[in-house]
Amino acid sequence: MPKKTALITGGAGFLGSHLTEYFLNKGHKAIVIDNLLTGSKDNLAHLDKKHLEFIKHDITKPIKIAGKIDYVLHFASPASPVDYTNHPIKTAKVGSLGTHNALGIAKAKKARFIVASTSEIYGDPHVHPQVEEYWGNVNSIGPRSMYDEAKRFSEALTMAYHRVHKMDTKIVRIFNTYGERMQIQDGRVVPNFIYQALKGQDITVYGKGDQTRSFCYASDLVDGIYRLLMSDYNLPVNIGNPTENTILEFAKVIIKMTGTKSKIIFKPIPVDDPKQRKPDITKARKLLGWEPKVDLAEGISRTIAYFRTKVK
Ligand code: UDP
């Protein structure tokens, strides 16, 4: 018998599938709700289906689930800037209506709830590294706004449910994450650069490449999320790897590690692209005893190995 039952929205996505796997490996049952907009059932294909149930459903529409649910993890959303710019309304709806429905399920089932928030809620940050107390610098009408504001709203609604209904809710602010099962062409920098390198195409650095990101390997991230869910802490917690690189440095890492002959070219920087991003993970360290274990060289080499099996 599985120990507990976790409902995971977006469970067929990149991060969602890693979470689903993690819960199954811990001996729990997982119910995945996904409309497969940016996710794929292929991401779950390798998993033992004995304690895994898949429901194709758009969580922006209400749904009743029979039986006991102990945890609700709301991870459904397009997450790459290219995807959420292509699906702005669906992105805004899944962060707002979707969060409302997911909270409703958790309330009805008396389940513990966690919502996937994001470093994007800090916008183009003036505080560096980003601490949870920082309120952010977000353009409410720019091209990234449908994602950023939906995630900010999802945090607000989650806190309202916590305060009004006394629910046990958690908010994880996820920083750039990478690993196996990212979509090859979702437009994010990790798949883009690896794909381009493996194909011998030019590596497209946007702007001068002096903007920074801090990349966390997926297994570290899901470990942090699980610890947060099991904790008694209800305020937002950053989970991410604080090792910061410029995008130009990152392009050079990919060139070196793939051994490609690809050249770097420079393209215009997208509007509102944050100039710097690095999590302050003091809270995660202190409250959860968590910190990332997989460094960039190891995580990227595993990710390149995965992409080699996918890129023909
Ligand atoms: N980026 C880049 N070339 C690409 C894709 C992305 O230089 O082919 C840059 C992008 O401008 C941003 C960073 O890499 O500064 C990370 O972009 P990503 O889309 O992965 O996610 P973000 O962190 O912006 O949400």
mmCIF file of C-alpha atoms and ligand atoms in Angstrom:
data_model
loop_
_atom_site.group_PDB
_atom_site.id
_atom_site.type_symbol
_atom_site.label_atom_id
_atom_site.label_comp_id
_atom_site.label_asym_id
_atom_site.label_seq_id
_atom_site.Cartn_x
_atom_site.Cartn_y
_atom_site.Cartn_z
ATOM 1 C CA MET A 1 0.000 0.000 0.000
ATOM 2 C CA PRO A 2 1.329 3.461 -0.861
ATOM 3 C CA LYS A 3 2.031 5.593 2.203
ATOM 4 C CA LYS A 4 0.359 8.823 1.093
ATOM 5 C CA THR A 5 -1.309 10.202 -2.016
ATOM 6 C CA ALA A 6 0.022 13.261 -3.829
ATOM 7 C CA LEU A 7 -1.912 15.114 -6.507
ATOM 8 C CA ILE A 8 0.531 16.825 -8.865
ATOM 9 C CA THR A 9 -0.761 19.325 -11.414
ATOM 10 C CA GLY A 10 1.627 19.667 -14.317
ATOM 11 C CA GLY A 11 3.028 16.260 -13.385
ATOM 12 C CA ALA A 12 3.784 15.451 -17.032
ATOM 13 C CA GLY A 13 6.004 18.504 -17.394
ATOM 14 C CA PHE A 14 9.741 18.748 -16.862
ATOM 15 C CA LEU A 15 9.739 19.499 -13.135
ATOM 16 C CA GLY A 16 6.393 17.810 -12.522
ATOM 17 C CA SER A 17 7.681 14.507 -13.865
ATOM 18 C CA HIS A 18 10.749 14.684 -11.595
ATOM 19 C CA LEU A 19 8.444 15.342 -8.634
ATOM 20 C CA THR A 20 6.139 12.489 -9.622
ATOM 21 C CA GLU A 21 9.128 10.151 -9.809
ATOM 22 C CA TYR A 22 10.378 11.381 -6.428
ATOM 23 C CA PHE A 23 7.024 10.725 -4.740
ATOM 24 C CA LEU A 24 6.725 7.252 -6.267
ATOM 25 C CA ASN A 25 10.275 6.432 -5.164
ATOM 26 C CA LYS A 26 9.352 7.481 -1.621
ATOM 27 C CA GLY A 27 6.542 4.894 -1.652
ATOM 28 C CA HIS A 28 3.654 7.301 -2.204
ATOM 29 C CA LYS A 29 0.874 7.241 -4.775
ATOM 30 C CA ALA A 30 0.856 10.013 -7.394
ATOM 31 C CA ILE A 31 -2.132 11.369 -9.263
ATOM 32 C CA VAL A 32 -1.028 13.554 -12.164
ATOM 33 C CA ILE A 33 -3.331 16.162 -13.665
ATOM 34 C CA ASP A 34 -1.989 17.664 -16.885
ATOM 35 C CA ASN A 35 -3.536 19.078 -20.059
ATOM 36 C CA LEU A 36 -0.295 18.322 -21.952
ATOM 37 C CA LEU A 37 -0.007 21.896 -23.274
ATOM 38 C CA THR A 38 3.750 21.936 -22.695
ATOM 39 C CA GLY A 39 4.097 18.582 -20.896
ATOM 40 C CA SER A 40 4.131 15.107 -22.417
ATOM 41 C CA LYS A 41 3.162 11.622 -21.298
ATOM 42 C CA ASP A 42 6.598 10.548 -22.558
ATOM 43 C CA ASN A 43 7.990 12.216 -19.425
ATOM 44 C CA LEU A 44 6.201 9.590 -17.325
ATOM 45 C CA ALA A 45 6.829 6.636 -19.653
ATOM 46 C CA HIS A 46 9.771 5.263 -17.638
ATOM 47 C CA LEU A 47 7.794 5.129 -14.375
ATOM 48 C CA ASP A 48 6.100 2.107 -12.807
ATOM 49 C CA LYS A 49 2.361 2.762 -13.274
ATOM 50 C CA LYS A 50 1.216 0.684 -10.296
ATOM 51 C CA HIS A 51 0.776 3.702 -8.043
ATOM 52 C CA LEU A 52 0.548 6.354 -10.731
ATOM 53 C CA GLU A 53 -2.727 7.682 -12.103
ATOM 54 C CA PHE A 54 -2.860 10.109 -15.019
ATOM 55 C CA ILE A 55 -5.806 12.433 -15.595
ATOM 56 C CA LYS A 56 -5.788 14.585 -18.733
ATOM 57 C CA HIS A 57 -7.443 17.752 -17.527
ATOM 58 C CA ASP A 58 -6.964 21.503 -17.627
ATOM 59 C CA ILE A 59 -6.734 22.589 -13.992
ATOM 60 C CA THR A 60 -8.173 26.023 -14.868
ATOM 61 C CA LYS A 61 -11.471 24.106 -14.950
ATOM 62 C CA PRO A 62 -12.831 22.627 -11.696
ATOM 63 C CA ILE A 63 -12.467 18.888 -11.135
ATOM 64 C CA LYS A 64 -13.628 16.488 -8.424
ATOM 65 C CA ILE A 65 -11.251 13.712 -7.441
ATOM 66 C CA ALA A 66 -12.512 10.686 -5.513
ATOM 67 C CA GLY A 67 -10.649 9.305 -2.522
ATOM 68 C CA LYS A 68 -8.069 10.501 -0.065
ATOM 69 C CA ILE A 69 -5.424 13.066 -1.038
ATOM 70 C CA ASP A 70 -2.697 14.049 1.411
ATOM 71 C CA TYR A 71 -0.694 16.522 -0.662
ATOM 72 C CA VAL A 72 -1.577 18.848 -3.525
ATOM 73 C CA LEU A 73 1.349 20.171 -5.553
ATOM 74 C CA HIS A 74 0.360 22.850 -8.062
ATOM 75 C CA PHE A 75 3.083 22.802 -10.709
ATOM 76 C CA ALA A 76 1.060 23.268 -13.894
ATOM 77 C CA SER A 77 2.176 26.231 -16.019
ATOM 78 C CA PRO A 78 4.173 27.010 -19.116
ATOM 79 C CA ALA A 79 7.532 27.987 -17.609
ATOM 80 C CA SER A 80 9.810 29.008 -20.444
ATOM 81 C CA PRO A 81 9.656 32.643 -21.589
ATOM 82 C CA VAL A 82 9.025 31.413 -25.152
ATOM 83 C CA ASP A 83 6.155 29.153 -24.026
ATOM 84 C CA TYR A 84 4.461 31.685 -21.802
ATOM 85 C CA THR A 85 4.794 34.410 -24.412
ATOM 86 C CA ASN A 86 3.153 32.022 -26.910
ATOM 87 C CA HIS A 87 0.382 31.147 -24.412
ATOM 88 C CA PRO A 88 -0.117 34.341 -22.413
ATOM 89 C CA ILE A 89 -3.776 33.820 -21.524
ATOM 90 C CA LYS A 90 -3.408 30.141 -20.634
ATOM 91 C CA THR A 91 -0.407 31.100 -18.465
ATOM 92 C CA ALA A 92 -2.346 33.813 -16.636
ATOM 93 C CA LYS A 93 -5.285 31.433 -16.151
ATOM 94 C CA VAL A 94 -3.303 28.488 -14.803
ATOM 95 C CA GLY A 95 -1.592 30.722 -12.240
ATOM 96 C CA SER A 96 -4.886 32.284 -11.151
ATOM 97 C CA LEU A 97 -7.897 30.015 -11.841
ATOM 98 C CA GLY A 98 -5.667 26.944 -11.740
ATOM 99 C CA THR A 99 -4.268 27.897 -8.339
ATOM 100 C CA HIS A 100 -7.807 28.561 -7.101
ATOM 101 C CA ASN A 101 -8.968 25.105 -8.216
ATOM 102 C CA ALA A 102 -5.882 23.385 -6.810
ATOM 103 C CA LEU A 103 -6.363 25.150 -3.468
ATOM 104 C CA GLY A 104 -10.029 24.127 -3.558
ATOM 105 C CA ILE A 105 -9.074 20.474 -3.919
ATOM 106 C CA ALA A 106 -6.564 20.765 -1.066
ATOM 107 C CA LYS A 107 -9.189 22.430 1.137
ATOM 108 C CA ALA A 108 -11.846 19.803 0.385
ATOM 109 C CA LYS A 109 -9.382 16.968 1.047
ATOM 110 C CA LYS A 110 -7.730 18.635 4.068
ATOM 111 C CA ALA A 111 -4.471 18.174 2.184
ATOM 112 C CA ARG A 112 -1.203 19.999 2.568
ATOM 113 C CA PHE A 113 -0.625 22.364 -0.385
ATOM 114 C CA ILE A 114 2.434 23.650 -2.203
ATOM 115 C CA VAL A 115 2.500 26.034 -5.138
ATOM 116 C CA ALA A 116 5.351 26.439 -7.609
ATOM 117 C CA SER A 117 6.297 30.089 -7.499
ATOM 118 C CA THR A 118 9.330 31.512 -9.207
ATOM 119 C CA SER A 119 12.300 33.846 -9.073
ATOM 120 C CA GLU A 120 10.340 35.816 -11.710
ATOM 121 C CA ILE A 121 8.280 37.312 -8.906
ATOM 122 C CA TYR A 122 11.430 39.381 -8.139
ATOM 123 C CA GLY A 123 11.306 40.726 -11.731
ATOM 124 C CA ASP A 124 14.486 42.550 -12.768
ATOM 125 C CA PRO A 125 15.773 42.639 -9.199
ATOM 126 C CA HIS A 126 17.456 45.568 -7.484
ATOM 127 C CA VAL A 127 18.387 43.403 -4.499
ATOM 128 C CA HIS A 128 21.110 40.855 -5.133
ATOM 129 C CA PRO A 129 21.176 38.012 -4.276
ATOM 130 C CA GLN A 130 17.424 37.766 -3.935
ATOM 131 C CA VAL A 131 16.110 37.265 -0.399
ATOM 132 C CA GLU A 132 12.535 36.172 0.264
ATOM 133 C CA GLU A 133 11.767 39.519 1.948
ATOM 134 C CA TYR A 134 12.432 41.433 -1.296
ATOM 135 C CA TRP A 135 9.162 42.512 -2.962
ATOM 136 C CA GLY A 136 10.567 42.650 -6.461
ATOM 137 C CA ASN A 137 10.664 44.917 -9.475
ATOM 138 C CA VAL A 138 8.078 43.602 -11.935
ATOM 139 C CA ASN A 139 6.627 45.218 -15.051
ATOM 140 C CA SER A 140 2.921 44.463 -14.700
ATOM 141 C CA ILE A 141 2.168 44.898 -18.429
ATOM 142 C CA GLY A 142 5.337 43.692 -20.160
ATOM 143 C CA PRO A 143 5.799 40.518 -22.213
ATOM 144 C CA ARG A 144 6.711 38.468 -19.119
ATOM 145 C CA SER A 145 3.891 39.910 -17.011
ATOM 146 C CA MET A 146 1.309 37.202 -17.599
ATOM 147 C CA TYR A 147 3.675 34.706 -15.974
ATOM 148 C CA ASP A 148 5.151 36.964 -13.293
ATOM 149 C CA GLU A 149 1.857 38.457 -12.169
ATOM 150 C CA ALA A 150 0.008 35.125 -12.273
ATOM 151 C CA LYS A 151 2.685 33.673 -9.994
ATOM 152 C CA ARG A 152 2.495 36.696 -7.700
ATOM 153 C CA PHE A 153 -1.282 36.282 -7.576
ATOM 154 C CA SER A 154 -0.894 32.566 -6.852
ATOM 155 C CA GLU A 155 1.295 33.446 -3.851
ATOM 156 C CA ALA A 156 -1.299 35.979 -2.637
ATOM 157 C CA LEU A 157 -4.188 33.528 -3.012
ATOM 158 C CA THR A 158 -2.218 30.787 -1.274
ATOM 159 C CA MET A 159 -1.505 33.065 1.703
ATOM 160 C CA ALA A 160 -5.190 34.070 1.803
ATOM 161 C CA TYR A 161 -6.231 30.412 2.016
ATOM 162 C CA HIS A 162 -3.620 29.861 4.692
ATOM 163 C CA ARG A 163 -4.851 32.819 6.736
ATOM 164 C CA VAL A 164 -8.607 32.440 6.204
ATOM 165 C CA HIS A 165 -8.998 28.661 6.065
ATOM 166 C CA LYS A 166 -5.988 27.877 8.272
ATOM 167 C CA MET A 167 -4.665 25.550 5.577
ATOM 168 C CA ASP A 168 -1.141 24.207 5.719
ATOM 169 C CA THR A 169 0.258 25.818 2.569
ATOM 170 C CA LYS A 170 3.780 26.241 1.201
ATOM 171 C CA ILE A 171 5.250 28.504 -1.460
ATOM 172 C CA VAL A 172 8.450 27.488 -3.229
ATOM 173 C CA ARG A 173 10.222 30.159 -5.274
ATOM 174 C CA ILE A 174 12.023 28.171 -7.930
ATOM 175 C CA PHE A 175 15.115 29.581 -9.625
ATOM 176 C CA ASN A 176 16.437 28.431 -13.021
ATOM 177 C CA THR A 177 16.389 24.640 -13.082
ATOM 178 C CA TYR A 178 17.679 22.220 -15.712
ATOM 179 C CA GLY A 179 18.094 18.518 -16.324
ATOM 180 C CA GLU A 180 16.769 15.516 -18.186
ATOM 181 C CA ARG A 181 13.309 15.832 -19.752
ATOM 182 C CA MET A 182 13.467 19.544 -20.486
ATOM 183 C CA GLN A 183 11.884 20.060 -23.873
ATOM 184 C CA ILE A 184 14.688 20.306 -26.420
ATOM 185 C CA GLN A 185 13.290 23.389 -28.055
ATOM 186 C CA ASP A 186 11.380 25.177 -25.327
ATOM 187 C CA GLY A 187 13.550 28.233 -25.897
ATOM 188 C CA ARG A 188 15.265 28.302 -22.519
ATOM 189 C CA VAL A 189 18.956 28.853 -22.402
ATOM 190 C CA VAL A 190 20.013 25.368 -21.248
ATOM 191 C CA PRO A 191 18.199 23.368 -23.966
ATOM 192 C CA ASN A 192 18.883 26.047 -26.589
ATOM 193 C CA PHE A 193 22.647 26.061 -26.059
ATOM 194 C CA ILE A 194 22.962 22.276 -25.765
ATOM 195 C CA TYR A 195 20.803 21.717 -28.856
ATOM 196 C CA GLN A 196 22.737 24.285 -30.860
ATOM 197 C CA ALA A 197 26.055 22.810 -29.719
ATOM 198 C CA LEU A 198 25.047 19.238 -30.595
ATOM 199 C CA LYS A 199 23.782 20.349 -34.006
ATOM 200 C CA GLY A 200 26.886 22.439 -34.715
ATOM 201 C CA GLN A 201 24.715 25.555 -35.002
ATOM 202 C CA ASP A 202 25.648 29.032 -33.778
ATOM 203 C CA ILE A 203 25.144 29.529 -30.029
ATOM 204 C CA THR A 204 22.710 32.432 -29.640
ATOM 205 C CA VAL A 205 23.704 34.662 -26.722
ATOM 206 C CA TYR A 206 21.102 37.392 -26.163
ATOM 207 C CA GLY A 207 22.456 40.864 -25.434
ATOM 208 C CA LYS A 208 26.122 40.974 -24.439
ATOM 209 C CA GLY A 209 25.719 37.853 -22.350
ATOM 210 C CA ASP A 210 26.636 39.759 -19.183
ATOM 211 C CA GLN A 211 23.261 38.998 -17.585
ATOM 212 C CA THR A 212 23.537 36.318 -14.907
ATOM 213 C CA ARG A 213 21.601 33.205 -13.948
ATOM 214 C CA SER A 214 22.185 30.512 -11.309
ATOM 215 C CA PHE A 215 21.344 27.006 -12.463
ATOM 216 C CA CYS A 216 20.016 24.244 -10.225
ATOM 217 C CA TYR A 217 19.955 20.581 -11.231
ATOM 218 C CA ALA A 218 16.474 19.020 -11.117
ATOM 219 C CA SER A 219 17.242 16.332 -8.493
ATOM 220 C CA ASP A 220 18.459 18.979 -6.042
ATOM 221 C CA LEU A 221 15.379 21.059 -6.657
ATOM 222 C CA VAL A 222 12.855 18.280 -6.032
ATOM 223 C CA ASP A 223 14.680 17.310 -2.849
ATOM 224 C CA GLY A 224 14.290 20.908 -1.627
ATOM 225 C CA ILE A 225 10.626 20.989 -2.597
ATOM 226 C CA TYR A 226 9.930 17.753 -0.743
ATOM 227 C CA ARG A 227 11.663 19.038 2.380
ATOM 228 C CA LEU A 228 9.657 22.257 2.251
ATOM 229 C CA LEU A 229 6.395 20.351 1.826
ATOM 230 C CA MET A 230 7.217 18.221 4.885
ATOM 231 C CA SER A 231 8.225 21.255 6.970
ATOM 232 C CA ASP A 232 5.950 23.365 9.139
ATOM 233 C CA TYR A 233 6.962 26.619 7.417
ATOM 234 C CA ASN A 234 4.279 28.556 5.526
ATOM 235 C CA LEU A 235 6.082 31.580 4.075
ATOM 236 C CA PRO A 236 7.894 31.549 0.703
ATOM 237 C CA VAL A 237 11.264 29.787 0.441
ATOM 238 C CA ASN A 238 13.801 30.177 -2.371
ATOM 239 C CA ILE A 239 15.054 26.899 -3.798
ATOM 240 C CA GLY A 240 17.869 27.187 -6.307
ATOM 241 C CA ASN A 241 21.599 26.902 -6.743
ATOM 242 C CA PRO A 242 23.459 30.072 -5.721
ATOM 243 C CA THR A 243 26.386 29.519 -8.098
ATOM 244 C CA GLU A 244 26.043 32.454 -10.467
ATOM 245 C CA ASN A 245 27.304 32.590 -14.068
ATOM 246 C CA THR A 246 27.012 35.114 -16.845
ATOM 247 C CA ILE A 247 25.223 33.756 -19.895
ATOM 248 C CA LEU A 248 28.411 34.231 -21.926
ATOM 249 C CA GLU A 249 30.349 32.117 -19.408
ATOM 250 C CA PHE A 250 27.592 29.544 -19.597
ATOM 251 C CA ALA A 251 27.810 29.418 -23.416
ATOM 252 C CA LYS A 252 31.544 28.720 -23.091
ATOM 253 C CA VAL A 253 30.874 25.911 -20.603
ATOM 254 C CA ILE A 254 28.493 24.270 -23.080
ATOM 255 C CA ILE A 255 30.981 24.649 -25.949
ATOM 256 C CA LYS A 256 33.735 23.074 -23.867
ATOM 257 C CA MET A 257 31.646 20.245 -22.456
ATOM 258 C CA THR A 258 30.083 19.220 -25.776
ATOM 259 C CA GLY A 259 33.339 19.665 -27.719
ATOM 260 C CA THR A 260 31.372 21.446 -30.448
ATOM 261 C CA LYS A 261 32.806 23.631 -33.198
ATOM 262 C CA SER A 262 29.821 25.998 -32.825
ATOM 263 C CA LYS A 263 30.568 29.722 -32.618
ATOM 264 C CA ILE A 264 28.919 32.239 -30.310
ATOM 265 C CA ILE A 265 26.728 34.867 -31.988
ATOM 266 C CA PHE A 266 24.957 37.762 -30.294
ATOM 267 C CA LYS A 267 21.227 38.468 -30.702
ATOM 268 C CA PRO A 268 19.031 41.256 -29.287
ATOM 269 C CA ILE A 269 18.156 40.918 -25.622
ATOM 270 C CA PRO A 270 14.437 40.193 -25.032
ATOM 271 C CA VAL A 271 12.365 42.961 -23.383
ATOM 272 C CA ASP A 272 12.493 42.903 -19.554
ATOM 273 C CA ASP A 273 15.084 40.113 -19.454
ATOM 274 C CA PRO A 274 16.335 40.221 -15.827
ATOM 275 C CA LYS A 275 19.966 41.390 -15.618
ATOM 276 C CA GLN A 276 20.945 39.345 -12.607
ATOM 277 C CA ARG A 277 19.538 36.413 -10.695
ATOM 278 C CA LYS A 278 20.909 34.442 -7.774
ATOM 279 C CA PRO A 279 18.984 32.983 -4.861
ATOM 280 C CA ASP A 280 19.831 33.686 -1.257
ATOM 281 C CA ILE A 281 19.208 30.213 0.192
ATOM 282 C CA THR A 282 19.866 31.003 3.850
ATOM 283 C CA LYS A 283 16.256 30.096 4.730
ATOM 284 C CA ALA A 284 16.350 26.766 2.878
ATOM 285 C CA ARG A 285 19.654 25.924 4.595
ATOM 286 C CA LYS A 286 18.417 26.819 8.079
ATOM 287 C CA LEU A 287 14.786 25.671 7.932
ATOM 288 C CA LEU A 288 15.105 22.636 5.686
ATOM 289 C CA GLY A 289 18.740 21.622 6.102
ATOM 290 C CA TRP A 290 18.863 21.754 2.298
ATOM 291 C CA GLU A 291 21.482 22.792 -0.147
ATOM 292 C CA PRO A 292 22.289 21.752 -3.696
ATOM 293 C CA LYS A 293 24.688 18.833 -4.128
ATOM 294 C CA VAL A 294 25.121 18.592 -7.903
ATOM 295 C CA ASP A 295 27.498 21.162 -9.364
ATOM 296 C CA LEU A 296 27.143 22.653 -12.838
ATOM 297 C CA ALA A 297 29.789 20.425 -14.453
ATOM 298 C CA GLU A 298 28.135 17.228 -13.240
ATOM 299 C CA GLY A 299 24.539 18.324 -13.894
ATOM 300 C CA ILE A 300 25.323 19.677 -17.344
ATOM 301 C CA SER A 301 27.250 16.558 -18.339
ATOM 302 C CA ARG A 302 24.217 14.402 -17.386
ATOM 303 C CA THR A 303 21.919 16.771 -19.277
ATOM 304 C CA ILE A 304 24.131 16.695 -22.372
ATOM 305 C CA ALA A 305 24.090 12.878 -22.248
ATOM 306 C CA TYR A 306 20.272 12.984 -22.195
ATOM 307 C CA PHE A 307 20.085 15.472 -25.060
ATOM 308 C CA ARG A 308 22.458 13.337 -27.142
ATOM 309 C CA THR A 309 19.807 10.606 -27.093
ATOM 310 C CA LYS A 310 17.152 13.075 -28.263
ATOM 311 C CA VAL A 311 18.913 15.298 -30.810
ATOM 312 C CA LYS A 312 19.288 13.536 -34.164
HETATM 313 N N1 UDP B 1 19.281 33.323 -23.393
HETATM 314 C C1 UDP B 1 20.265 33.448 -24.349
HETATM 315 N N2 UDP B 1 20.178 32.688 -25.481
HETATM 316 C C2 UDP B 1 19.173 31.784 -25.679
HETATM 317 C C3 UDP B 1 18.173 31.645 -24.690
HETATM 318 C C4 UDP B 1 18.259 32.446 -23.560
HETATM 319 O O1 UDP B 1 21.206 34.242 -24.231
HETATM 320 O O2 UDP B 1 19.184 31.108 -26.739
HETATM 321 C C5 UDP B 1 19.394 34.135 -22.177
HETATM 322 C C6 UDP B 1 18.153 34.941 -21.843
HETATM 323 O O3 UDP B 1 18.185 36.189 -22.504
HETATM 324 C C7 UDP B 1 18.273 35.064 -20.336
HETATM 325 C C8 UDP B 1 18.970 33.777 -19.919
HETATM 326 O O4 UDP B 1 19.581 33.256 -21.091
HETATM 327 O O5 UDP B 1 19.077 36.158 -19.995
HETATM 328 C C9 UDP B 1 18.031 32.741 -19.330
HETATM 329 O O6 UDP B 1 16.953 32.606 -20.212
HETATM 330 P P1 UDP B 1 15.834 31.507 -20.060
HETATM 331 O O7 UDP B 1 14.922 31.648 -21.231
HETATM 332 O O8 UDP B 1 16.452 30.183 -19.846
HETATM 333 O O9 UDP B 1 15.040 31.838 -18.732
HETATM 334 P P2 UDP B 1 14.873 33.101 -17.761
HETATM 335 O O10 UDP B 1 15.903 32.929 -16.727
HETATM 336 O O11 UDP B 1 15.059 34.379 -18.531
HETATM 337 O O12 UDP B 1 13.499 32.944 -17.253
#
